[in-house]
Amino acid sequence: MPGPRESGSPRVPGPSGLGGCGRLLRLRRGHTDRTGAGSRRGASSGKMRKPDGKIVLLGDMNVGKTSLLQRYMERRFPDTVSTVGGAFYLKQWRSYNISIWDTAGREQFHGLGSMYCRGAAAVILTYDVNHLQSLVELEERFLGLTDTANADCLFAIVGNKVDLREEGAAESQEEDGHSPGMASGGCASLKVPKQVRPEDAVALYKKILKYKMLDEKDAPAAEQMCFETSAKTGHNVDLLFETLFEMVVPMILRQRSQGPAQTVDITSYKPPGRTKAGCCA
Ligand SMILES: Nc1nc2c(ncn2[C@@H]2O[C@H](COP(=O)(O)OP(=O)(O)OP(=O)(O)O)[C@@H](O)[C@H]2O)c(=O)[nH]1
Ligand SMILES: [Mg+2]
């Protein structure tokens, strides 16, 4: 896996664990061109640091995960291509390094999701406010992937593309008796777009707390963890990421006070010397 990068193009993990996908290799070459200088600088100065905390973006394809991350890290809204595998940025927040992982929403990469979530301090579950199904997918397809995250992992529910939402459309759905609520089973009128109401996101947040067996009073309030954003205009994008950074820092401090993680550092592992009886003795 390559070292982290603080700005510019995201880093793309090496092939380990990602399989030999041709598209991925093509993309990796592209990224290498753009990020090579940064990674060489990091390597030669010997200053590459392990991230202190990890945040992962999950959600269906096309909801705008990559665009949100690029809006925050690069302050722009460039054209994107559908993500292959995953990539990460490194953000320095105060004196901490936080890695922010962008993942692929496409079904064919679904299996990788739980790998990216491993050890995550926060997960951003992203949907498109104009497509109810993308919110439903968060519960049905993506929530289970977060089982590998930290036990005290935070969850943010993010409805993106608010710039495309037609004024009053959500209200008119209710007036027509075609509320697109989570339990409606997709029977909303075909005439009105199935937009997502903020209450639907709050309902999902509460379901997540139940799924994680967390008491509502011990977890951050739904109002604090449900956001509506636009990667295009930048609406609420800084608020989203910086709210999470502020919440992740105390988790990092808590972890540090509890001592080193119970993992094995294979780079410092020295195999025991062979005995005369052979390797299995
Ligand atoms: N109008 C509008 N378009 C957006 C916004 N965010 C993303 N898009 C567009 O939506 C499309 C998909 O955006 P991506 O950021 O690539 O979506 P993604 O979730 O990363 O998709 P995958 O990588 O396939 O999982 C692109 O055409 C973006 O330009 C937004 O806030 N407003
Ligand atoms: Mg993407």
Short mmCIF file of C-alpha atoms and ligand atoms in Angstrom, two decimals:
data_model
loop_
_atom_site.label_atom_id
_atom_site.label_comp_id
_atom_site.label_asym_id
_atom_site.label_seq_id
_atom_site.Cartn_x
_atom_site.Cartn_y
_atom_site.Cartn_z
CA MET A 1 0.00 0.00 0.00
CA PRO A 2 1.41 3.42 -0.84
CA GLY A 3 2.15 6.02 1.74
CA PRO A 4 -0.33 8.74 2.55
CA ARG A 5 -0.68 12.07 0.79
CA GLU A 6 -1.86 15.31 2.27
CA SER A 7 -3.34 17.03 -0.75
CA GLY A 8 -3.67 16.74 -4.49
CA SER A 9 -4.76 13.51 -6.10
CA PRO A 10 -5.86 10.69 -3.85
CA ARG A 11 -3.63 7.70 -3.33
CA VAL A 12 -4.78 4.37 -4.66
CA PRO A 13 -3.95 1.26 -2.69
CA GLY A 14 -1.63 -1.28 -4.22
CA PRO A 15 -2.89 -4.52 -5.65
CA SER A 16 -2.76 -6.40 -2.36
CA GLY A 17 -6.30 -7.28 -1.48
CA LEU A 18 -7.71 -5.58 -4.54
CA GLY A 19 -7.26 -8.31 -7.07
CA GLY A 20 -5.82 -8.02 -10.51
CA CYS A 21 -8.48 -5.84 -12.09
CA GLY A 22 -7.34 -4.39 -15.39
CA ARG A 23 -9.24 -1.17 -14.89
CA LEU A 24 -7.64 -0.72 -11.51
CA LEU A 25 -4.19 -1.18 -12.98
CA ARG A 26 -4.95 1.43 -15.61
CA LEU A 27 -6.13 3.86 -12.99
CA ARG A 28 -3.21 3.13 -10.75
CA ARG A 29 -0.84 4.06 -13.52
CA GLY A 30 -2.69 7.33 -13.99
CA HIS A 31 -2.53 8.10 -10.31
CA THR A 32 1.13 7.17 -10.09
CA ASP A 33 1.95 9.82 -12.64
CA ARG A 34 0.19 12.48 -10.67
CA THR A 35 1.15 11.41 -7.18
CA GLY A 36 4.63 10.04 -7.73
CA ALA A 37 6.41 13.23 -6.74
CA GLY A 38 4.50 13.41 -3.49
CA SER A 39 5.15 9.84 -2.52
CA ARG A 40 8.83 10.11 -3.41
CA ARG A 41 9.14 13.24 -1.30
CA GLY A 42 7.55 11.44 1.62
CA ALA A 43 9.78 8.42 1.22
CA SER A 44 13.05 10.31 0.88
CA SER A 45 12.40 12.58 3.87
CA GLY A 46 11.46 9.50 5.90
CA LYS A 47 8.55 11.45 7.38
CA MET A 48 5.69 9.22 6.30
CA ARG A 49 3.46 8.73 9.29
CA LYS A 50 0.82 6.16 9.97
CA PRO A 51 -2.62 7.81 10.04
CA ASP A 52 -3.96 8.43 13.54
CA GLY A 53 -7.57 7.89 12.53
CA LYS A 54 -9.60 6.71 9.58
CA ILE A 55 -12.84 7.93 8.01
CA VAL A 56 -14.54 5.97 5.21
CA LEU A 57 -17.08 7.13 2.63
CA LEU A 58 -19.61 4.46 1.66
CA GLY A 59 -22.67 4.58 -0.56
CA ASP A 60 -24.18 3.61 -3.89
CA MET A 61 -22.50 4.50 -7.15
CA ASN A 62 -23.09 8.00 -8.46
CA VAL A 63 -24.21 9.54 -5.16
CA GLY A 64 -21.16 11.84 -5.15
CA LYS A 65 -18.65 10.34 -2.70
CA THR A 66 -15.62 11.20 -4.81
CA SER A 67 -17.01 14.65 -5.57
CA LEU A 68 -17.54 15.41 -1.87
CA LEU A 69 -14.00 14.40 -1.02
CA GLN A 70 -12.54 16.37 -3.89
CA ARG A 71 -14.64 19.39 -2.99
CA TYR A 72 -13.28 19.27 0.54
CA MET A 73 -9.66 18.40 -0.18
CA GLU A 74 -9.11 20.23 -3.45
CA ARG A 75 -11.78 22.95 -3.17
CA ARG A 76 -13.19 22.17 -6.60
CA PHE A 77 -15.83 20.14 -8.40
CA PRO A 78 -14.05 18.33 -11.21
CA ASP A 79 -15.46 15.71 -13.54
CA THR A 80 -15.19 12.30 -11.95
CA VAL A 81 -15.02 8.76 -13.20
CA SER A 82 -16.71 5.95 -11.32
CA THR A 83 -14.29 4.84 -8.59
CA VAL A 84 -12.48 1.53 -8.94
CA GLY A 85 -11.54 -0.13 -5.66
CA GLY A 86 -10.72 2.75 -3.35
CA ALA A 87 -8.34 5.63 -2.73
CA PHE A 88 -7.52 7.86 0.18
CA TYR A 89 -6.44 11.34 1.11
CA LEU A 90 -4.57 12.25 4.21
CA LYS A 91 -5.81 15.29 6.08
CA GLN A 92 -3.85 16.92 8.82
CA TRP A 93 -6.25 18.13 11.47
CA ARG A 94 -4.58 19.84 14.38
CA SER A 95 -1.59 17.61 15.08
CA TYR A 96 -3.31 14.46 13.82
CA ASN A 97 -3.25 12.70 10.48
CA ILE A 98 -6.65 11.45 9.42
CA SER A 99 -7.03 9.25 6.37
CA ILE A 100 -10.26 9.70 4.42
CA TRP A 101 -11.11 6.75 2.21
CA ASP A 102 -13.20 7.01 -0.93
CA THR A 103 -14.73 3.68 -1.95
CA ALA A 104 -16.42 2.36 -5.07
CA GLY A 105 -20.20 2.18 -4.95
CA ARG A 106 -20.43 -0.23 -7.85
CA GLU A 107 -21.81 -3.63 -6.95
CA GLN A 108 -18.80 -5.44 -8.39
CA PHE A 109 -16.55 -3.89 -5.70
CA HIS A 110 -18.94 -4.52 -2.87
CA GLY A 111 -16.77 -7.20 -1.31
CA LEU A 112 -14.00 -4.68 -0.67
CA GLY A 113 -16.15 -2.44 1.50
CA SER A 114 -15.60 -4.25 4.77
CA MET A 115 -11.85 -4.27 4.16
CA TYR A 116 -11.85 -0.49 3.80
CA CYS A 117 -13.96 -0.10 6.94
CA ARG A 118 -11.57 -2.07 9.10
CA GLY A 119 -10.56 0.06 12.08
CA ALA A 120 -12.59 3.08 10.92
CA ALA A 121 -13.31 5.75 13.51
CA ALA A 122 -16.15 7.18 11.42
CA VAL A 123 -18.17 6.12 8.38
CA ILE A 124 -19.93 8.59 6.09
CA LEU A 125 -22.97 6.84 4.63
CA THR A 126 -23.77 8.83 1.52
CA TYR A 127 -26.96 8.94 -0.54
CA ASP A 128 -28.43 11.13 -3.25
CA VAL A 129 -31.34 13.24 -1.93
CA ASN A 130 -33.06 12.82 -5.30
CA HIS A 131 -33.02 9.02 -5.23
CA LEU A 132 -34.75 7.31 -2.38
CA GLN A 133 -33.30 3.97 -3.41
CA SER A 134 -29.79 5.22 -2.64
CA LEU A 135 -30.87 5.72 0.99
CA VAL A 136 -32.52 2.30 1.10
CA GLU A 137 -29.29 0.75 -0.22
CA LEU A 138 -27.36 2.21 2.72
CA GLU A 139 -29.34 0.05 5.08
CA GLU A 140 -29.64 -3.01 2.86
CA ARG A 141 -26.22 -3.17 1.25
CA PHE A 142 -23.71 -0.97 3.08
CA LEU A 143 -24.47 -1.03 6.80
CA GLY A 144 -23.29 -4.63 7.17
CA LEU A 145 -19.90 -3.65 5.74
CA THR A 146 -19.25 -1.48 8.79
CA ASP A 147 -19.04 -4.45 11.15
CA THR A 148 -15.25 -4.29 10.82
CA ALA A 149 -15.10 -0.65 11.96
CA ASN A 150 -14.09 0.35 15.50
CA ALA A 151 -16.57 -0.56 18.20
CA ASP A 152 -17.12 3.15 18.93
CA CYS A 153 -17.31 4.11 15.24
CA LEU A 154 -19.33 7.24 14.46
CA PHE A 155 -21.89 7.31 11.66
CA ALA A 156 -22.80 10.32 9.56
CA ILE A 157 -25.70 10.09 7.10
CA VAL A 158 -25.13 12.42 4.17
CA GLY A 159 -27.68 13.36 1.53
CA ASN A 160 -25.76 14.86 -1.37
CA LYS A 161 -26.84 16.79 -4.50
CA VAL A 162 -29.21 19.15 -2.67
CA ASP A 163 -28.55 21.67 -5.45
CA LEU A 164 -30.65 19.44 -7.73
CA ARG A 165 -33.60 19.16 -5.40
CA GLU A 166 -36.62 20.94 -6.69
CA GLU A 167 -38.11 23.36 -4.20
CA GLY A 168 -41.26 21.96 -2.61
CA ALA A 169 -41.02 18.56 -4.32
CA ALA A 170 -40.69 16.69 -1.03
CA GLU A 171 -43.72 18.51 0.40
CA SER A 172 -45.84 17.82 -2.67
CA GLN A 173 -45.13 14.11 -2.31
CA GLU A 174 -46.55 14.24 1.20
CA GLU A 175 -49.59 16.24 0.15
CA ASP A 176 -50.29 13.72 -2.58
CA GLY A 177 -50.16 10.96 -0.01
CA HIS A 178 -47.09 9.55 -1.69
CA SER A 179 -44.57 9.97 1.09
CA PRO A 180 -41.33 8.28 0.11
CA GLY A 181 -40.73 7.12 3.69
CA MET A 182 -38.41 4.18 4.24
CA ALA A 183 -41.31 1.86 4.90
CA SER A 184 -43.26 2.80 1.80
CA GLY A 185 -41.73 -0.09 -0.12
CA GLY A 186 -41.13 2.04 -3.18
CA CYS A 187 -44.82 2.61 -3.97
CA ALA A 188 -44.55 6.38 -4.35
CA SER A 189 -46.23 7.89 -7.37
CA LEU A 190 -44.27 7.57 -10.59
CA LYS A 191 -45.22 11.16 -11.40
CA VAL A 192 -43.15 12.67 -8.57
CA PRO A 193 -39.45 12.07 -8.10
CA LYS A 194 -38.71 9.85 -5.14
CA GLN A 195 -36.84 12.42 -3.15
CA VAL A 196 -35.57 11.79 0.32
CA ARG A 197 -36.83 13.82 3.25
CA PRO A 198 -34.46 14.71 6.11
CA GLU A 199 -36.70 12.65 8.43
CA ASP A 200 -35.92 9.55 6.38
CA ALA A 201 -32.21 10.04 7.05
CA VAL A 202 -32.88 10.55 10.75
CA ALA A 203 -34.92 7.33 10.78
CA LEU A 204 -32.00 5.49 9.20
CA TYR A 205 -29.60 6.94 11.77
CA LYS A 206 -31.81 5.61 14.57
CA LYS A 207 -31.95 2.21 12.91
CA ILE A 208 -28.16 2.17 12.77
CA LEU A 209 -27.92 2.86 16.49
CA LYS A 210 -30.25 -0.08 17.08
CA TYR A 211 -28.22 -2.28 14.73
CA LYS A 212 -25.07 -1.35 16.66
CA MET A 213 -26.97 -1.89 19.93
CA LEU A 214 -26.21 1.67 21.03
CA ASP A 215 -28.43 3.65 23.31
CA GLU A 216 -29.65 6.87 21.66
CA LYS A 217 -28.63 8.89 24.69
CA ASP A 218 -25.03 7.60 24.55
CA ALA A 219 -24.57 8.39 20.84
CA PRO A 220 -24.33 11.77 19.08
CA ALA A 221 -27.79 13.16 18.27
CA ALA A 222 -29.28 12.39 14.86
CA GLU A 223 -29.55 16.13 14.12
CA GLN A 224 -25.81 16.43 14.58
CA MET A 225 -24.98 13.43 12.38
CA CYS A 226 -27.37 13.86 9.43
CA PHE A 227 -26.23 16.33 6.77
CA GLU A 228 -27.49 17.55 3.43
CA THR A 229 -24.68 18.60 1.13
CA SER A 230 -23.81 19.68 -2.36
CA ALA A 231 -20.40 18.79 -3.69
CA LYS A 232 -21.22 21.07 -6.61
CA THR A 233 -21.80 24.26 -4.59
CA GLY A 234 -19.84 23.23 -1.50
CA HIS A 235 -22.94 23.52 0.70
CA ASN A 236 -22.23 21.95 4.14
CA VAL A 237 -19.17 20.07 2.87
CA ASP A 238 -16.67 21.69 5.27
CA LEU A 239 -19.20 21.35 8.07
CA LEU A 240 -19.51 17.61 7.43
CA PHE A 241 -15.83 16.77 7.41
CA GLU A 242 -14.80 19.15 10.16
CA THR A 243 -17.59 18.03 12.50
CA LEU A 244 -16.28 14.50 12.09
CA PHE A 245 -12.63 15.49 12.61
CA GLU A 246 -13.58 17.22 15.85
CA MET A 247 -15.36 14.08 17.00
CA VAL A 248 -12.61 11.71 15.91
CA VAL A 249 -9.80 13.53 17.76
CA PRO A 250 -11.04 12.56 21.25
CA MET A 251 -11.33 8.97 20.02
CA ILE A 252 -7.70 9.05 18.91
CA LEU A 253 -6.67 10.42 22.31
CA ARG A 254 -8.71 7.76 24.08
CA GLN A 255 -7.09 5.03 22.03
CA ARG A 256 -3.63 6.40 22.78
CA SER A 257 -4.30 6.49 26.49
CA GLN A 258 -5.32 2.84 26.29
CA GLY A 259 -1.89 1.91 24.94
CA PRO A 260 -0.76 0.42 21.65
CA ALA A 261 -3.24 -1.43 19.49
CA GLN A 262 -3.36 -5.19 19.85
CA THR A 263 -1.92 -5.80 16.43
CA VAL A 264 1.34 -7.30 15.27
CA ASP A 265 3.80 -5.09 13.44
CA ILE A 266 5.15 -7.54 10.90
CA THR A 267 7.94 -5.18 9.83
CA SER A 268 9.57 -5.41 13.26
CA TYR A 269 8.93 -9.13 13.67
CA LYS A 270 12.10 -11.23 13.86
CA PRO A 271 11.54 -14.91 13.20
CA PRO A 272 13.03 -17.22 15.82
CA GLY A 273 16.26 -18.89 14.77
CA ARG A 274 15.94 -22.33 13.27
CA THR A 275 16.63 -25.20 15.57
CA LYS A 276 18.63 -28.18 14.56
CA ALA A 277 15.46 -30.20 14.41
CA GLY A 278 14.11 -28.04 11.57
CA CYS A 279 11.51 -25.39 11.06
CA CYS A 280 8.65 -27.14 12.80
CA ALA A 281 10.32 -27.74 16.12
N1 LIG B 1 -25.50 18.46 -9.29
C1 LIG B 1 -24.65 17.76 -8.57
N2 LIG B 1 -23.97 16.74 -9.15
C2 LIG B 1 -23.12 16.04 -8.37
C3 LIG B 1 -22.90 16.33 -7.00
N3 LIG B 1 -22.01 15.44 -6.52
C4 LIG B 1 -21.66 14.66 -7.53
N4 LIG B 1 -22.32 15.00 -8.66
C5 LIG B 1 -22.20 14.36 -9.96
O1 LIG B 1 -22.67 13.03 -9.82
C6 LIG B 1 -21.88 12.14 -10.63
C7 LIG B 1 -21.25 11.06 -9.76
O2 LIG B 1 -20.36 11.65 -8.83
P1 LIG B 1 -19.19 10.81 -8.16
O3 LIG B 1 -18.58 11.69 -7.14
O4 LIG B 1 -18.29 10.23 -9.19
O5 LIG B 1 -20.02 9.63 -7.48
P2 LIG B 1 -19.47 8.42 -6.61
O6 LIG B 1 -20.42 8.25 -5.46
O7 LIG B 1 -18.06 8.63 -6.27
O8 LIG B 1 -19.66 7.18 -7.58
P3 LIG B 1 -18.84 5.78 -7.61
O9 LIG B 1 -17.40 6.13 -7.61
O10 LIG B 1 -19.28 5.08 -8.84
O11 LIG B 1 -19.23 5.02 -6.37
C8 LIG B 1 -20.83 13.02 -11.32
O12 LIG B 1 -21.32 13.35 -12.60
C9 LIG B 1 -20.77 14.26 -10.44
O13 LIG B 1 -20.38 15.42 -11.16
C10 LIG B 1 -23.65 17.43 -6.43
O14 LIG B 1 -23.57 17.76 -5.24
N5 LIG B 1 -24.51 18.09 -7.26
MG MG B 2 -16.35 7.63 -6.75
#
